[in-house]
XYZ file of C-alpha atoms in Angstrom:
727
model
C 20.414 247.740 227.596
C 22.708 247.411 224.577
C 26.167 248.937 224.180
C 24.894 252.032 222.389
C 22.297 252.679 225.062
C 24.978 252.247 227.710
C 27.091 254.835 225.907
C 24.192 257.250 225.816
C 23.468 256.745 229.500
C 26.944 257.980 230.426
C 26.084 261.285 228.778
C 22.418 261.512 229.721
C 22.755 262.117 233.443
C 19.426 263.874 233.302
C 18.703 266.945 235.366
C 14.971 266.589 234.887
C 14.532 265.355 238.455
C 15.826 268.719 239.665
C 13.508 271.549 238.723
C 15.428 274.132 240.735
C 18.837 275.553 239.899
C 21.847 273.753 241.420
C 22.609 276.694 243.707
C 19.052 276.816 244.974
C 19.054 273.062 245.357
C 22.218 273.114 247.461
C 21.017 276.088 249.484
C 17.845 274.229 250.343
C 19.972 271.506 251.887
C 18.164 268.812 249.951
C 21.021 266.778 248.588
C 19.991 263.154 248.926
C 21.343 261.092 251.786
C 23.948 258.681 250.373
C 23.511 254.926 250.635
C 24.362 253.395 254.009
C 25.354 249.811 253.227
C 25.731 247.666 256.315
C 29.076 247.110 257.982
C 29.652 243.416 258.553
C 33.052 242.946 260.173
C 34.756 239.890 258.779
C 38.213 238.446 259.307
C 39.989 238.223 255.964
C 43.479 237.476 254.721
C 45.689 234.612 253.663
C 49.319 233.644 254.227
C 49.056 234.170 257.981
C 47.987 237.824 257.739
C 44.524 238.557 259.161
C 42.634 241.838 259.287
C 39.030 242.996 259.737
C 37.141 244.157 256.656
C 33.693 245.692 257.229
C 32.769 245.431 253.550
C 34.249 242.080 252.523
C 30.690 240.931 251.812
C 30.746 243.060 248.640
C 33.070 240.518 247.004
C 30.924 237.871 245.205
C 31.203 234.324 246.477
C 31.945 233.156 242.916
C 33.624 236.092 241.224
C 34.653 234.034 238.194
C 31.007 233.175 237.485
C 30.082 236.866 237.695
C 32.830 237.711 235.201
C 31.262 235.345 232.697
C 27.704 236.507 233.392
C 27.300 239.757 235.369
C 23.580 239.044 235.753
C 24.514 236.368 238.322
C 25.814 239.005 240.747
C 24.630 238.256 244.291
C 21.389 240.136 245.026
C 22.651 242.095 248.076
C 25.708 243.263 246.145
C 23.609 244.157 243.089
C 21.333 246.203 245.360
C 24.346 248.032 246.812
C 25.635 248.767 243.306
C 22.255 250.128 242.230
C 21.995 252.321 245.307
C 25.459 253.783 244.680
C 24.702 254.409 241.004
C 21.387 256.087 241.823
C 23.106 258.352 244.333
C 25.899 259.259 241.895
C 23.410 260.011 239.134
C 21.444 262.245 241.484
C 24.535 264.141 242.600
C 25.818 264.626 239.041
C 22.465 265.385 237.446
C 22.549 269.163 238.095
C 25.847 269.287 236.187
C 24.161 267.907 233.063
C 24.106 271.236 231.140
C 27.816 271.692 231.842
C 28.545 268.086 230.893
C 26.650 268.645 227.630
C 28.745 271.722 226.887
C 32.000 269.870 227.519
C 30.802 266.962 225.424
C 29.856 269.202 222.485
C 33.274 270.841 222.516
C 35.056 267.492 222.729
C 32.959 266.157 219.837
C 33.955 269.122 217.678
C 37.628 268.618 218.533
C 37.404 264.878 217.914
C 36.181 265.603 214.397
C 39.463 267.368 213.524
C 41.568 264.570 215.033
C 40.606 261.850 212.563
C 43.373 261.946 209.944
C 43.880 258.465 208.498
C 47.177 256.734 209.172
C 47.615 254.453 206.162
C 49.908 251.453 206.566
C 51.313 249.986 203.346
C 51.767 246.227 203.065
C 51.680 243.816 200.130
C 50.244 246.248 197.595
C 47.498 247.542 199.900
C 46.995 250.490 202.206
C 45.419 249.426 205.495
C 43.714 251.961 207.743
C 40.737 252.602 209.969
C 37.868 254.964 209.463
C 34.652 255.729 211.276
C 32.107 252.932 211.333
C 28.984 253.283 209.225
C 26.964 252.623 212.382
C 28.642 254.755 215.042
C 32.013 256.305 215.715
C 33.832 253.082 216.478
C 36.431 251.870 213.999
C 35.961 250.151 210.689
C 39.076 248.327 209.440
C 39.496 248.674 205.684
C 42.050 248.456 202.907
C 42.452 249.674 199.336
C 44.976 248.864 196.599
C 48.024 251.139 196.412
C 47.618 251.190 192.634
C 44.033 252.395 192.942
C 40.718 250.674 193.303
C 37.738 250.405 195.623
C 37.961 250.210 199.376
C 37.405 246.792 200.948
C 35.770 246.521 204.368
C 37.491 243.983 206.620
C 35.471 244.443 209.797
C 33.128 247.176 211.003
C 33.417 247.183 214.793
C 30.351 249.389 215.136
C 28.246 246.983 213.098
C 29.546 244.009 215.059
C 28.733 245.807 218.315
C 25.173 246.703 217.298
C 22.541 245.206 219.621
C 25.194 243.605 221.826
C 25.540 244.623 225.476
C 29.291 244.877 224.983
C 31.758 244.347 222.160
C 35.470 245.123 222.045
C 38.476 244.104 219.974
C 41.595 242.934 221.835
C 43.973 245.781 222.755
C 46.600 244.367 220.390
C 44.285 245.190 217.508
C 43.741 243.047 214.441
C 46.133 240.755 212.553
C 46.452 239.658 208.953
C 48.348 236.859 207.274
C 51.637 237.779 205.546
C 50.108 236.961 202.152
C 47.254 239.398 202.766
C 44.547 236.761 202.340
C 43.352 236.275 205.916
C 42.208 238.749 208.521
C 41.901 237.901 212.215
C 40.695 239.492 215.426
C 39.896 238.601 219.035
C 36.540 239.809 220.334
C 35.292 240.175 223.895
C 31.514 240.119 224.387
C 31.399 240.782 228.138
C 34.496 242.808 229.037
C 35.800 239.939 231.178
C 38.840 239.168 228.979
C 37.412 235.940 227.548
C 38.210 236.340 223.862
C 36.633 234.677 220.876
C 39.133 234.301 218.023
C 37.871 234.832 214.504
C 39.552 234.600 211.082
C 37.995 235.791 207.844
C 38.975 235.087 204.242
C 39.403 238.571 202.788
C 38.374 237.508 199.269
C 35.159 235.679 200.138
C 34.256 237.216 203.484
C 33.764 233.699 204.879
C 34.818 232.935 208.427
C 37.641 230.399 208.376
C 37.827 230.170 212.180
C 34.634 230.662 214.175
C 34.885 228.165 217.028
C 37.746 229.358 219.245
C 35.775 230.924 222.076
C 38.088 230.694 225.100
C 41.291 232.455 224.043
C 43.475 234.910 225.916
C 43.541 237.194 222.877
C 46.998 236.798 221.306
C 47.125 235.393 217.779
C 49.433 235.257 214.731
C 49.520 233.628 211.289
C 52.250 231.505 209.798
C 53.710 233.036 206.599
C 51.919 230.531 204.346
C 48.546 231.380 205.845
C 47.554 227.816 206.742
C 48.159 227.874 210.471
C 46.868 230.154 213.200
C 48.874 230.388 216.407
C 46.919 231.438 219.469
C 47.260 231.868 223.235
C 45.099 229.803 225.565
C 43.869 230.632 229.055
C 43.106 228.667 232.189
C 39.920 228.736 234.253
C 41.035 231.819 236.181
C 41.855 233.776 232.997
C 45.665 233.519 233.051
C 47.521 232.898 229.766
C 48.856 229.363 230.052
C 49.528 227.846 226.607
C 50.399 228.374 222.946
C 48.487 226.461 220.263
C 48.694 225.870 216.509
C 45.402 225.602 214.619
C 45.411 223.953 211.186
C 42.778 226.091 209.480
C 42.199 223.431 206.813
C 41.436 220.580 209.205
C 40.450 222.469 212.356
C 42.939 220.480 214.459
C 44.654 222.216 217.395
C 48.112 221.204 218.638
C 49.545 222.489 221.925
C 53.053 223.851 221.328
C 53.808 225.120 224.805
C 52.313 224.728 228.264
C 53.339 227.476 230.662
C 53.483 226.152 234.206
C 54.543 229.418 235.832
C 51.498 231.725 236.147
C 53.735 234.735 236.791
C 54.390 235.030 233.032
C 52.429 236.842 230.365
C 52.574 235.345 226.846
C 53.322 237.533 223.828
C 52.726 236.103 220.342
C 53.492 237.651 216.962
C 54.932 237.113 213.488
C 58.323 238.791 213.205
C 58.540 241.663 210.770
C 60.619 239.813 208.179
C 57.959 237.101 207.971
C 60.617 234.454 208.585
C 59.489 233.462 212.094
C 56.547 233.323 214.459
C 57.629 234.115 218.007
C 56.021 233.377 221.343
C 57.564 234.993 224.387
C 56.964 234.469 228.094
C 57.708 237.556 230.153
C 57.177 239.266 233.462
C 58.897 242.183 235.100
C 61.979 240.109 235.879
C 62.517 237.470 233.175
C 61.921 236.640 229.512
C 62.026 233.454 227.438
C 61.413 233.557 223.677
C 60.878 230.735 221.174
C 60.883 230.894 217.375
C 58.944 228.846 214.823
C 60.612 229.049 211.383
C 58.501 229.991 208.379
C 57.679 227.024 206.188
C 58.369 224.603 209.051
C 55.288 224.926 211.269
C 55.666 221.408 212.654
C 59.307 221.866 213.616
C 60.099 222.022 217.317
C 60.311 225.702 218.369
C 63.801 227.166 218.729
C 64.740 228.569 222.143
C 66.449 231.970 221.949
C 67.634 232.299 225.557
C 66.387 230.407 228.569
C 64.638 232.431 231.261
C 66.935 233.563 234.040
C 66.763 236.185 236.803
C 67.141 239.723 235.432
C 67.290 238.556 231.808
C 64.746 240.575 229.820
C 64.727 240.768 226.048
C 62.698 241.082 222.854
C 63.550 239.662 219.437
C 63.256 240.734 215.809
C 64.849 239.454 212.594
C 66.829 241.777 210.333
C 69.849 241.652 208.047
C 69.804 237.814 208.127
C 70.281 237.661 211.880
C 68.319 238.051 215.061
C 68.261 241.519 216.618
C 67.790 241.441 220.373
C 66.618 244.396 222.440
C 67.791 243.809 226.005
C 68.942 245.347 229.271
C 71.247 242.428 230.040
C 74.556 242.909 231.835
C 73.785 246.331 233.267
C 72.394 247.946 230.088
C 69.671 249.699 232.094
C 68.274 251.774 229.229
C 68.668 248.899 226.780
C 70.992 248.026 223.942
C 70.749 246.102 220.679
C 72.585 242.831 220.176
C 72.684 240.415 217.248
C 72.754 236.624 217.234
C 72.935 233.945 214.538
C 69.622 232.246 213.824
C 71.290 228.853 214.212
C 72.811 229.630 217.646
C 70.675 232.347 219.250
C 71.705 231.748 222.881
C 73.021 234.597 225.016
C 76.584 233.346 224.724
C 76.474 234.235 221.014
C 75.058 237.765 221.339
C 77.200 240.517 219.796
C 76.812 244.318 220.104
C 74.931 246.268 217.445
C 73.936 249.464 219.294
C 75.696 250.010 222.616
C 73.946 250.969 225.820
C 73.916 254.700 226.491
C 72.604 255.859 229.886
C 69.748 258.320 229.487
C 68.850 257.040 226.015
C 66.018 254.564 226.491
C 65.464 252.290 223.464
C 61.771 251.459 223.739
C 61.144 249.468 220.522
C 62.560 248.542 217.128
C 60.946 248.335 213.679
C 62.975 246.450 211.055
C 62.559 246.966 207.308
C 64.511 245.323 204.515
C 67.424 247.767 204.438
C 66.862 249.853 207.553
C 66.173 249.484 211.249
C 64.052 252.123 213.006
C 64.393 252.636 216.749
C 61.922 254.314 219.076
C 63.909 256.122 221.743
C 63.227 258.383 224.707
C 65.632 261.090 225.813
C 64.819 263.442 228.663
C 61.214 262.195 228.679
C 60.661 262.962 224.967
C 60.343 260.424 222.130
C 62.208 260.355 218.847
C 62.819 257.999 215.923
C 66.264 256.890 214.768
C 66.852 255.346 211.327
C 69.857 253.070 210.921
C 71.014 251.573 207.619
C 72.869 248.317 207.079
C 76.060 250.372 207.084
C 75.386 251.521 210.645
C 74.850 255.191 209.742
C 72.037 256.865 211.698
C 69.599 259.757 211.282
C 67.397 261.193 214.052
C 63.786 262.348 213.726
C 62.461 264.639 216.471
C 60.133 267.630 216.742
C 60.291 271.071 218.348
C 57.100 271.059 220.421
C 57.954 271.107 224.170
C 56.054 267.835 224.593
C 54.570 265.555 221.951
C 53.762 261.967 221.007
C 55.037 259.762 218.168
C 53.485 256.459 217.134
C 54.837 254.041 214.532
C 52.199 251.341 213.980
C 52.955 247.691 213.449
C 51.991 245.738 210.328
C 53.980 247.808 207.830
C 55.430 245.991 204.854
C 58.988 244.653 204.880
C 59.798 246.379 201.583
C 58.170 249.737 202.362
C 60.450 252.667 201.515
C 58.576 255.234 203.632
C 56.714 253.763 206.632
C 53.930 255.708 208.295
C 53.912 257.244 211.746
C 51.831 259.845 213.548
C 52.769 263.036 215.359
C 50.630 265.006 217.793
C 50.861 267.146 220.888
C 48.416 268.344 223.533
C 47.534 271.288 221.267
C 48.170 269.766 217.809
C 45.750 267.173 216.386
C 47.220 263.910 215.185
C 48.835 264.133 211.748
C 50.005 261.297 209.530
C 53.652 261.362 208.432
C 55.911 259.281 206.209
C 59.497 258.566 207.189
C 61.685 258.203 204.107
C 64.159 255.549 205.165
C 66.818 256.383 202.577
C 67.434 259.894 203.927
C 65.660 259.900 207.312
C 63.334 262.749 206.378
C 59.834 262.970 207.825
C 57.030 264.716 205.978
C 53.261 264.920 206.459
C 51.199 262.807 204.107
C 48.477 265.432 203.687
C 48.259 269.192 203.774
C 46.705 270.476 207.019
C 42.925 270.560 206.886
C 41.053 273.732 207.818
C 39.890 273.514 211.410
C 37.061 275.976 211.872
C 36.475 276.679 215.528
C 39.920 275.536 216.577
C 43.187 277.471 216.500
C 46.155 275.677 218.091
C 47.909 279.037 218.455
C 45.430 279.865 221.217
C 47.028 277.211 223.425
C 50.489 276.657 224.824
C 52.269 273.435 225.781
C 54.927 273.544 228.478
C 57.308 270.994 229.942
C 58.524 271.688 233.471
C 60.027 269.500 236.194
C 59.290 269.050 239.883
C 61.912 267.922 242.387
C 60.902 264.792 244.286
C 61.736 264.126 247.924
C 64.916 262.280 246.947
C 65.989 264.849 244.352
C 64.664 263.069 241.240
C 63.347 265.455 238.574
C 59.788 264.517 237.627
C 58.591 265.837 234.234
C 55.228 267.589 233.996
C 53.460 268.311 230.707
C 51.151 271.338 230.800
C 48.406 272.528 228.450
C 46.782 275.898 229.020
C 45.397 278.888 227.199
C 47.995 281.178 225.693
C 48.313 284.281 227.805
C 46.638 282.709 230.817
C 47.753 284.470 233.982
C 49.647 282.461 236.577
C 48.007 283.987 239.625
C 47.656 280.886 241.797
C 43.900 280.727 241.316
C 43.211 278.597 238.232
C 41.758 275.118 238.617
C 44.049 272.348 237.415
C 43.375 268.803 236.171
C 46.316 266.517 236.986
C 46.602 263.054 235.416
C 48.972 260.314 236.526
C 49.599 256.599 236.015
C 53.052 255.398 237.067
C 53.113 251.603 236.665
C 54.363 248.730 234.480
C 56.861 250.928 232.642
C 54.057 252.512 230.595
C 54.926 255.930 229.162
C 52.093 258.458 229.191
C 52.068 260.218 225.851
C 51.665 263.967 225.582
C 48.931 263.539 222.999
C 45.900 265.460 221.733
C 42.993 265.019 224.155
C 39.688 266.695 223.262
C 38.428 266.364 226.829
C 41.460 268.222 228.172
C 41.067 271.034 225.643
C 37.389 271.353 226.537
C 38.446 271.984 230.143
C 41.140 274.475 229.081
C 38.410 276.378 227.242
C 36.673 276.653 230.630
C 39.728 278.341 232.180
C 41.512 275.216 233.403
C 45.112 274.074 233.122
C 45.582 270.399 232.283
C 48.713 268.546 233.292
C 50.314 265.104 233.133
C 52.660 264.089 235.940
C 55.195 261.660 234.430
C 55.866 260.004 237.766
C 58.159 257.079 238.461
C 56.574 253.808 237.465
C 56.462 254.896 233.823
C 59.480 254.666 231.515
C 59.677 258.268 230.325
C 63.169 258.495 231.809
C 64.183 254.903 231.103
C 63.985 251.562 232.833
C 65.190 252.800 236.218
C 62.290 255.228 236.201
C 59.874 252.332 236.635
C 61.960 249.563 238.138
C 62.791 251.770 241.087
C 59.170 251.498 242.229
C 58.846 247.716 242.034
C 57.990 245.791 245.172
C 59.225 247.930 248.068
C 59.620 251.158 246.086
C 56.019 251.889 245.115
C 55.587 254.859 247.432
C 57.901 256.857 245.152
C 55.062 256.980 242.608
C 52.777 258.578 245.182
C 55.280 261.056 246.572
C 56.299 262.050 243.016
C 52.673 262.918 242.229
C 52.348 264.929 245.431
C 55.616 266.724 244.619
C 54.226 267.630 241.187
C 51.064 269.065 242.748
C 53.051 271.081 245.279
C 55.387 272.393 242.566
C 52.437 273.488 240.431
C 51.038 275.319 243.460
C 54.404 276.929 244.235
C 54.754 278.075 240.613
C 51.268 279.631 240.836
C 49.682 277.499 238.141
C 46.994 276.607 240.679
C 46.226 276.536 244.407
C 45.779 273.981 247.128
C 42.225 272.678 246.982
C 41.847 273.659 243.304
C 43.366 270.503 241.825
C 41.354 267.544 240.556
C 43.445 264.390 240.153
C 42.652 261.552 237.743
C 44.147 258.102 237.327
C 43.144 254.878 235.587
C 43.644 251.269 236.732
C 47.086 251.099 238.364
C 46.896 254.889 238.147
C 43.792 254.477 240.283
C 46.029 252.995 242.969
C 47.945 256.262 242.750
C 44.667 258.163 243.150
C 43.635 256.161 246.180
C 47.040 256.643 247.793
C 47.204 260.422 247.334
C 43.545 260.733 248.384
C 44.477 259.157 251.703
C 47.961 260.681 252.106
C 47.182 264.325 251.231
C 43.433 265.013 251.187
C 44.155 268.733 251.669
C 45.682 269.106 248.182
C 42.696 268.081 246.099
C 39.316 269.525 245.253
C 38.390 266.117 243.907
C 39.792 262.782 242.807
C 38.642 260.622 239.890
C 39.649 257.010 240.470
C 38.826 255.153 237.248
C 38.681 251.353 237.692
C 41.163 251.839 240.528
C 43.380 249.211 242.098
C 42.668 250.560 245.592
C 42.417 247.309 247.556
C 45.728 245.611 246.692
C 45.859 243.449 249.814
C 42.560 241.851 248.843
C 43.770 241.114 245.317
C 47.134 239.829 246.494
C 45.421 237.598 249.074
C 43.708 235.765 246.222
C 46.356 236.076 243.504
C 46.310 232.332 242.863
C 42.714 232.569 241.588
C 42.987 236.020 239.992
C 43.303 236.329 236.170
C 46.581 238.214 236.607
C 47.839 235.371 238.792
C 51.393 235.665 239.990
C 52.232 238.087 237.154
C 51.549 240.773 239.763
C 54.167 239.579 242.228
C 57.269 241.080 240.522
C 55.392 244.406 240.336
C 53.689 244.811 243.705
C 55.474 242.259 245.870
C 54.795 238.813 247.251
C 52.340 238.718 250.182
C 53.869 235.441 251.304
C 57.006 237.385 252.271
C 56.209 239.204 255.540
C 58.262 242.318 254.748
C 56.625 242.726 251.335
C 53.148 242.172 252.755
C 53.860 244.813 255.387
C 54.998 247.269 252.718
C 51.831 246.789 250.649
C 49.763 247.175 253.826
C 51.552 250.434 254.612
C 50.195 252.134 251.487
C 47.059 250.144 250.555
C 44.497 252.932 250.064
C 41.524 250.933 251.319
C 43.299 249.751 254.444
C 44.731 253.191 255.266
C 41.497 255.153 255.133
C 40.884 256.875 258.454
C 38.780 259.701 259.827
C 39.834 262.744 257.773
C 38.313 265.609 255.733
C 38.370 263.871 252.352
C 37.780 265.756 249.084
C 35.100 264.858 246.555
C 35.538 261.398 245.033
C 34.233 259.738 241.874
C 35.295 256.077 241.731
C 34.253 253.972 238.744
C 34.247 250.235 238.123
C 32.763 247.523 235.941
C 31.289 244.265 237.160
C 32.919 242.201 234.381
C 36.378 243.736 234.858
C 38.808 240.832 235.215
C 41.808 243.029 236.067
C 40.525 245.363 238.770
C 37.512 243.925 240.544
C 34.474 246.206 240.704
C 34.238 245.761 244.459
C 37.526 247.636 244.920
C 36.147 251.088 243.962
C 32.791 250.169 245.514
C 34.280 249.305 248.902
C 36.703 252.237 248.809
C 33.958 254.804 248.199
C 31.654 253.311 250.849
C 34.410 253.204 253.464
C 35.691 256.707 252.629
C 32.173 258.099 252.972
C 31.753 256.394 256.327
C 35.005 257.928 257.614
C 35.105 261.398 256.056
C 34.730 264.393 258.332
C 34.082 266.775 255.423
C 30.920 267.537 253.496
C 32.198 266.628 250.015
C 30.330 264.023 247.957
C 31.897 260.560 247.836
C 30.505 258.640 244.876
C 30.867 255.312 243.087
C 29.666 254.551 239.566
C 29.681 250.799 238.820
C 28.637 249.603 235.373
C 27.005 246.232 234.804
C 28.285 246.349 231.208
C 31.865 246.142 229.991
C 35.227 245.343 231.500
C 38.526 246.998 232.237
C 38.557 249.049 229.043
C 34.913 250.125 229.228
C 33.578 252.255 227.665
C 34.254 250.787 224.224
C 34.413 253.289 221.376
C 35.373 256.948 221.286
C 31.773 258.164 221.567
C 31.317 256.481 224.939
C 34.812 257.535 226.007
C 34.026 261.185 225.225
C 30.786 260.887 227.196
C 32.742 259.568 230.150
C 35.382 262.295 229.797
C 32.623 264.902 229.812
C 31.185 263.368 232.975
C 34.640 263.503 234.558
C 34.992 267.124 233.447
C 31.623 268.052 234.925
C 32.602 266.410 238.211
C 35.947 268.256 238.188
C 34.378 271.688 237.692
C 31.749 271.110 240.345
C 34.382 269.869 242.780
C 36.826 272.737 242.159
C 34.074 275.351 242.383
C 32.532 273.742 245.498
C 29.141 273.727 243.829
C 27.786 270.958 246.033
C 28.418 272.924 249.187
C 28.184 270.694 252.252
C 26.413 267.416 251.572
C 25.154 264.957 254.189
C 27.280 261.833 254.580
C 25.286 259.658 256.947
């Protein structure tokens, strides 16, 4: 099966095997008996902590080998995966007409959400458009002065006839002189990246032999050297290299001995430095390589130290440092001389202001743009060399702003995008001289879609400890709040990631079916600043779960929905949230969608030394070698806290080549939950043999998956399955 076939299979959950209507099928009591994988009690655990796991056998003996080649999956585990997939397909098949309807609506909405965001740099406009092969991206450019479009890479064409193909989440890179174009490609989903560089003029590959990278890459300003991040055998970033693209020689610039650090690598906006930065949730250490001196020893900015976190840019002939040092919880901007960049030489540029979270900076020749969050809403702030500032914000109750990287140093009006849950993405230009934002194109006609038919709301729920948790709502204008409507509630709450209130075709397709869609901006994200996520690190994680429950209860109390009419959805670390609330409050949910969920944290933490995330996870979740922290993880671990209870419907997904959240986590969780549930709701797992943590690749496959999730949600909320057999 190739990638395109895999995409189609997500959508084509055929109902042909069911000749009768779903209601008749359920009434006949003929739902298939779910798989009954054997329980094989096994003592597991490291660091002096032992426990019994009935399904530990579902973890491959050599997981790293399976990541590289999923076809090597142990036969008993492969059989269990197939049985679970067959059962899930059978249970979802009667929803196929509904899934098709949701998919068609999402496709139509996707078509109006494709406005190009053109980034100007070096006399060219860079942008993406739809591939000539499918609806994945093609990266292209055209001269600002006019001229034909030049194709740089067509992701759809590259993916054709491959089981899996994805570009690194950091996107593509190009050399400052605009002559070279680079990308990191993953052919299995396991996070093993091949690095490729193409000469834009000739189309010839300049680098085609770096096949074991971690994904990060950057060019030196002269375009001769490629800097790239290496990985060790377990998949952890562990080194920074310099490739001479003329000779093919690689030189190691840095060996990272502490596996708790991620490695960030990029060319600073001014083009004067390449920076590599080691970081985790607690510390940062950045090094600079001056332009024109690639063989010079890298310059240390500030040595790593407890609670010293920072990022670096170069502007106005000095370093600009974004940091939370010395109690600046929501971050401040400091400057430092290039010659003496150490912390002792940092001077204030923009003071810390509690409640104003500075998330990122974008320097241009004469102006510095800040991305800020206030009261869980983003805005842009333009500052000139004279220190004068202008704010850019919008009136929608909740919205999303994105300023892409790669914009030219001399650009007078950089591009950004604006969207909201009811407004499709629009391209804007921000005129730096006066701080005015204006759309780049007149609105296109959108037949079949009127944003005035929908309303966006921002409300807050009070958490157990009094914290006010923002909730973004999308619903039909004029919809009655009678406490009966079904509600789709999304949450994440980890790593300081803000969840944007953006335009989501799948959510609108559900709203058209009478649903309300909501985002719970729970603690763990950074919508309310750094404290909003740092307060859940290590022994604070349960706040994420209780925040989500508080949001659900508030939505019920405000009559947006009712108990048992909510379907919850979370992805990855948000899947941990799903597993926790599934176990803690099964009465609240009609169903839970746990997408590649981190639901077996004790298992992962037991083997962190051989896991691709390594000890990078310890500052986030806690250190299992410390008894109190192990006990805290054990107290909420969804898999370990499952017990006999009337659980709601569950759809847990995973991917065999996922190097971040192992496929056996959702597999084991679903199997154990089904064994223990006292209710008659379907408990399902869908495990793909293709793709990794970000599967499915491409918007077409993503929309197919969203439609499947929507079909599951409607069937769960409407109790269409009735009572199904569990064992």
